[in-house]
Each structure stands twice: as C-alpha cells, then as structure tokens.
mmCIF file of C-alpha atoms in Angstrom:
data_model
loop_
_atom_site.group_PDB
_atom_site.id
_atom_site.type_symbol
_atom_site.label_atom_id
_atom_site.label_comp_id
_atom_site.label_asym_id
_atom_site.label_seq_id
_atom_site.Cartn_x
_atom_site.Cartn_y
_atom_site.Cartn_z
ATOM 1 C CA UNK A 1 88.202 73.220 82.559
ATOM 2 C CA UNK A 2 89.826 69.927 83.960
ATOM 3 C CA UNK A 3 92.354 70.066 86.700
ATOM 4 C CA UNK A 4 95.320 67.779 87.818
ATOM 5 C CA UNK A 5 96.754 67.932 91.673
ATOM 6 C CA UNK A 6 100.237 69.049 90.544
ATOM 7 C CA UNK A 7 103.022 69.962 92.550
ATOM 8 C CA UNK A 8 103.541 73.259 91.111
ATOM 9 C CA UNK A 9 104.833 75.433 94.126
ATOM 10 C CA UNK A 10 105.842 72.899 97.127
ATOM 11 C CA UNK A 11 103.741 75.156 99.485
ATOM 12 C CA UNK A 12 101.083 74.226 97.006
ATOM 13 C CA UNK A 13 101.308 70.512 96.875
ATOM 14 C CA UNK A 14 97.511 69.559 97.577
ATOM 15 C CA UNK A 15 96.128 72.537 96.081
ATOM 16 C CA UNK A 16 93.842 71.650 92.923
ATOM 17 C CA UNK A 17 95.902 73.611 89.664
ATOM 18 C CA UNK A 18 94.368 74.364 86.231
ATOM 19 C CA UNK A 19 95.499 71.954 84.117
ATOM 20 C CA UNK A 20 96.178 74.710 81.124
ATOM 21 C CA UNK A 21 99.221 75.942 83.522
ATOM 22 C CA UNK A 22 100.369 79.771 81.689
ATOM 23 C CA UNK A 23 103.769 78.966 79.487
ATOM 24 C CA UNK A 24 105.149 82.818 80.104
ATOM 25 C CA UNK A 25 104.988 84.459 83.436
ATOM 26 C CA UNK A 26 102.394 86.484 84.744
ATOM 27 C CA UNK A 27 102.041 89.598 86.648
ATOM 28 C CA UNK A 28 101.719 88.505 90.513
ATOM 29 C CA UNK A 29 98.277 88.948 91.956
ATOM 30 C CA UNK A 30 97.916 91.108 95.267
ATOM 31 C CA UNK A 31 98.349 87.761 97.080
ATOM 32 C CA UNK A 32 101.391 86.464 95.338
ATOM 33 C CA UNK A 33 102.978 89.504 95.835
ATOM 34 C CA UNK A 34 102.631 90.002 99.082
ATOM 35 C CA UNK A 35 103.103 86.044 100.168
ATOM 36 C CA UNK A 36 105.691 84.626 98.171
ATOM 37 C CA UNK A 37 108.749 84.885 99.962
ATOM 38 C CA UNK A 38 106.373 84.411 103.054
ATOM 39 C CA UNK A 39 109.301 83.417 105.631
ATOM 40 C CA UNK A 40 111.716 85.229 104.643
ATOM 41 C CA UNK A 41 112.228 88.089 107.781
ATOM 42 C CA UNK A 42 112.299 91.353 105.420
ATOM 43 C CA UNK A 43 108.780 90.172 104.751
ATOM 44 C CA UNK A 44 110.244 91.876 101.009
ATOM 45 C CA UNK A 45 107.240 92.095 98.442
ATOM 46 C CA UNK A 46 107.486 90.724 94.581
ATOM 47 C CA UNK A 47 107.317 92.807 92.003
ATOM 48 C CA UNK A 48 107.908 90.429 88.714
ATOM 49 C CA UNK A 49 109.421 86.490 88.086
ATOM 50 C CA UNK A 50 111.070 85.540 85.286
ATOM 51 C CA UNK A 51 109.406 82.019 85.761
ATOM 52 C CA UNK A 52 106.077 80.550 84.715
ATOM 53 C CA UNK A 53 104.793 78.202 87.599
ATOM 54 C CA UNK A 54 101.431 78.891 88.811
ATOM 55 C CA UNK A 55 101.721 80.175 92.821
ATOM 56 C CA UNK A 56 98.232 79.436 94.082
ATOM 57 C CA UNK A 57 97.205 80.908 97.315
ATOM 58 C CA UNK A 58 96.251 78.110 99.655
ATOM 59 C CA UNK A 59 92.485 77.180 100.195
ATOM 60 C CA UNK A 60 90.521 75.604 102.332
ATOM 61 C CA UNK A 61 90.680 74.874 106.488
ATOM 62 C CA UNK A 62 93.789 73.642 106.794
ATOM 63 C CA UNK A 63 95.674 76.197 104.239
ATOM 64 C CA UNK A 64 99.110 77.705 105.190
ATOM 65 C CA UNK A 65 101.936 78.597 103.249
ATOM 66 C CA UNK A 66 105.414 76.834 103.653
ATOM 67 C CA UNK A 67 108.229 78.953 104.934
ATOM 68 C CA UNK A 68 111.178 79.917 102.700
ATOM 69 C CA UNK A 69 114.352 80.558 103.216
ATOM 70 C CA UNK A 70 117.788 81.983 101.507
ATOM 71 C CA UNK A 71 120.407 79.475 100.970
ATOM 72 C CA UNK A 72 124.239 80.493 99.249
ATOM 73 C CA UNK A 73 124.835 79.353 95.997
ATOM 74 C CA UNK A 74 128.117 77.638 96.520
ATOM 75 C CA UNK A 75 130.120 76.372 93.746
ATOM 76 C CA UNK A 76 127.816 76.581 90.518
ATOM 77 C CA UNK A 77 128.608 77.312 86.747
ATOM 78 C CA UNK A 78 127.191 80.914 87.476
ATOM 79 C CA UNK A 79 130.358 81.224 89.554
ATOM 80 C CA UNK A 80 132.351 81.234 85.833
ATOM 81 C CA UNK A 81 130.177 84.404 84.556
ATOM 82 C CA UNK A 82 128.867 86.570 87.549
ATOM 83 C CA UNK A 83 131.654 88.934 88.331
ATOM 84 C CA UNK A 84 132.725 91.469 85.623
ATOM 85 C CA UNK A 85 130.524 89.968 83.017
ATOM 86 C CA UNK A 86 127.144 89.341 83.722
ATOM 87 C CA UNK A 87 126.680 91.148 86.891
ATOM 88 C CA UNK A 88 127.734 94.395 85.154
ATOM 89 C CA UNK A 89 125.491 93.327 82.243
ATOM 90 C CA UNK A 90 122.471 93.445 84.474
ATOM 91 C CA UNK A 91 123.562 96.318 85.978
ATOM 92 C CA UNK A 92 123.769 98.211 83.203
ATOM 93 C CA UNK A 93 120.652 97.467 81.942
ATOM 94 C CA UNK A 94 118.585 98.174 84.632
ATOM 95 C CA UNK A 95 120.724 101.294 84.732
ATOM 96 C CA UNK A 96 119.216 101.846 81.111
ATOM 97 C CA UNK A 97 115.745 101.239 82.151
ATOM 98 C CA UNK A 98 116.228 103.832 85.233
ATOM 99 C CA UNK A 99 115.583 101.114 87.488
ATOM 100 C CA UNK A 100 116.362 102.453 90.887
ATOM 101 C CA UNK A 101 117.790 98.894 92.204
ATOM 102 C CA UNK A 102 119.127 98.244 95.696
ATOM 103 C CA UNK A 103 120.569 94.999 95.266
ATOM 104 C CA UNK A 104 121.734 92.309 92.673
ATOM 105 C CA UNK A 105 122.123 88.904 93.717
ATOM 106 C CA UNK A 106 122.495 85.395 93.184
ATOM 107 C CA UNK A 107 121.193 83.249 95.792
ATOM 108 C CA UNK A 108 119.139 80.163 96.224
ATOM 109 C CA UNK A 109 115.008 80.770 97.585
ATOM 110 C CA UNK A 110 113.685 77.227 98.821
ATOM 111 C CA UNK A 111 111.208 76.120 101.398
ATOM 112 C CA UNK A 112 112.320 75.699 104.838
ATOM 113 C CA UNK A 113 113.181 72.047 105.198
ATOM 114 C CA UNK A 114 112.936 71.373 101.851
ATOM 115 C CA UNK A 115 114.432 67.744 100.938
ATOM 116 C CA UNK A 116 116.079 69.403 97.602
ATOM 117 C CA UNK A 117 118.903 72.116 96.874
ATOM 118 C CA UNK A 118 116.891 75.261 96.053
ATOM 119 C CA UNK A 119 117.164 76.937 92.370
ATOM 120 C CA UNK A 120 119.507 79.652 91.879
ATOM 121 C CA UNK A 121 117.890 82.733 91.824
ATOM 122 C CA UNK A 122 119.192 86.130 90.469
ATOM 123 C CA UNK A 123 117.735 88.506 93.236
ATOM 124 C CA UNK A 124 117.047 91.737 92.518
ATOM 125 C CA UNK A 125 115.812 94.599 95.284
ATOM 126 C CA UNK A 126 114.261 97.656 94.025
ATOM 127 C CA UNK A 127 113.097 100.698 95.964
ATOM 128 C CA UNK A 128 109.875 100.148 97.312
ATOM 129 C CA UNK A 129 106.950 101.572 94.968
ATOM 130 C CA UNK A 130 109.450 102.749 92.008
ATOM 131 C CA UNK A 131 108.894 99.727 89.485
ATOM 132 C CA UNK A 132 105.808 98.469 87.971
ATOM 133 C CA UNK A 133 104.729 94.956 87.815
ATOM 134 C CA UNK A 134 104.189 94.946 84.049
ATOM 135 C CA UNK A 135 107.884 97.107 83.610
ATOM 136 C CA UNK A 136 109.076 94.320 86.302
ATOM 137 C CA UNK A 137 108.138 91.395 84.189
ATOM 138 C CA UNK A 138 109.790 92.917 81.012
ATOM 139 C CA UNK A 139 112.912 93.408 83.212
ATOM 140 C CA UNK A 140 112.930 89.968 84.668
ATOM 141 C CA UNK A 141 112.255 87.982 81.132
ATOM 142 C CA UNK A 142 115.128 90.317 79.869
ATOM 143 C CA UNK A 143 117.700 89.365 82.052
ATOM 144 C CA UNK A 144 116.871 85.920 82.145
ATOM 145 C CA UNK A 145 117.277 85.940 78.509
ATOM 146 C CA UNK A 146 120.705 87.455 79.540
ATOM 147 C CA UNK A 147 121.199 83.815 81.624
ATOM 148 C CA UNK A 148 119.958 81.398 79.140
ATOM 149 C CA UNK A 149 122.253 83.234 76.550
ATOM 150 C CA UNK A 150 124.846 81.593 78.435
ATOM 151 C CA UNK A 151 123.901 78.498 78.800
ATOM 152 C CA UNK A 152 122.330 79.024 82.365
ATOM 153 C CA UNK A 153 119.024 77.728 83.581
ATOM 154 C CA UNK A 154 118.552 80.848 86.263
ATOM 155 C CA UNK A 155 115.307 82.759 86.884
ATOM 156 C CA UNK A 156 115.308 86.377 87.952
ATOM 157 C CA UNK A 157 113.189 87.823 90.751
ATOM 158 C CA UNK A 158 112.536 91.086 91.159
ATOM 159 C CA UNK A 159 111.346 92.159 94.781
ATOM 160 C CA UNK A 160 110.779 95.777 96.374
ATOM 161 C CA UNK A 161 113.663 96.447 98.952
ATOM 162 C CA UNK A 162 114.375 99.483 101.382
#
C-alpha cells in the first residue's frame, strides 16, 4: 500500500500514514486510548471519537507524543444552542442509552503550544469501565449527528472519568 507523510494528528507530523486514511471513525486501539489526551493531568482514558483522523502511535528513536491541553471555547456559534437545547438533547440521550456520564462539555483539546485555536470539542466523561468502545462510538457519531444537524462542525469525545 503507498503512503504519504501527512499531518494527520500534529503529534504525528513525521510519522509515515496509510495513504487509504479510514472515512468513519474507528474504535481506539489500546494505545490510542490510553495516549491521546497524553498531557492532560487526569491522565483521563478514551473511550470513542466522533472523528475520523488516523492517531498513529509514534515510532522510531526519537518518538514522543506532543502534550495537549484544554483551552475555553469563548464566543462561538455553539454559544447560540448549548444551554437548554442541545445540552439537554445530549443529555437525554445518553440518559436513554443508560450511559452513566459524569460530565458534558464543550471545550477546546489542542497541543500545547500549538500555533492554531484548537477545535471545539463536546467532552463527555463517563464512569470508568461502564461504556464500551463499540457502544462509545455509536454514542459519539450520534451526537455529532445531533451538531451537524445544526449547522455545527463539532466532534464528540467520549473519555472515562471518576
């Protein structure tokens, strides 16, 4: 299969990625799971992404992973749906799905130093060990579809939380 040096995950810059990139998310390997937000203090694990980049674990001698960091949101268009609309939307539906959720929020996940505003993420914490990755996944792609029914280009993580 040929490959391309793509940019994919700016921890991943020089890291050699498939060139048939998957177009729907994935469940996150052991690795992804346990290093994606790798930086952020909680040290919280992912369970499921609504989005589609490939995260490739870093190779080689001089591999590391790039700290990230939680940023507000500020002023964004999210600001004119969030409270008593689509926040209680996603609550209810994880409510639904008897997803025992700690947390719901929007908030922006970059790299540390990063030269660009991080995305917007919808954030949400479950109890540690009470959602699947593959139920995870079905959850996140739902309420994204929730965001882009609006008109709002937001992902949805999902991430164990005590």
């Amino acid at each position: 299969m040929p490959s391309l040096r793509l940019g994919v995950d700016l921890s991943q810059q020089l890291h050699v990625v498939p060139a048939a990139a998957p177009a729907v998310p994935l469940i996150p390997s052991g690795p992804e799971a346990k290093f994606f937000y790798y930086g952020i203090p909680s040290k919280p694990i992912l369970v499921a992404r609504s989005s589609s980049y490939l995260w490739v674990k870093p190779r080689g001698p001089e591999a590391y992973l790039t700290p990230k960091e939680l940023t507000p949101v500020g002023r964004h268009p999210l600001d004119d749906h969030w409270e008593g609309t689509l926040a209680d939307q996603i609550e209810s539906y994880l409510l639904s799905k008897g997803v025992q959720f700690t947390s719901i929020d929007p908030c922006r996940i970059g790299y540390v130093g990063g030269d660009a505003l991080p995305p917007v993420v919808i954030w949400i914490g479950v109890v540690p060990g009470t959602l699947a990755a593959a139920e995870g996944l079905e959850i996140a792609v739902t309420c994204r579809r929730f965001l882009t029914g609006l008109g709002l280009d937001i992902h949805v993580e999902i991430r164990e939380s005590d």
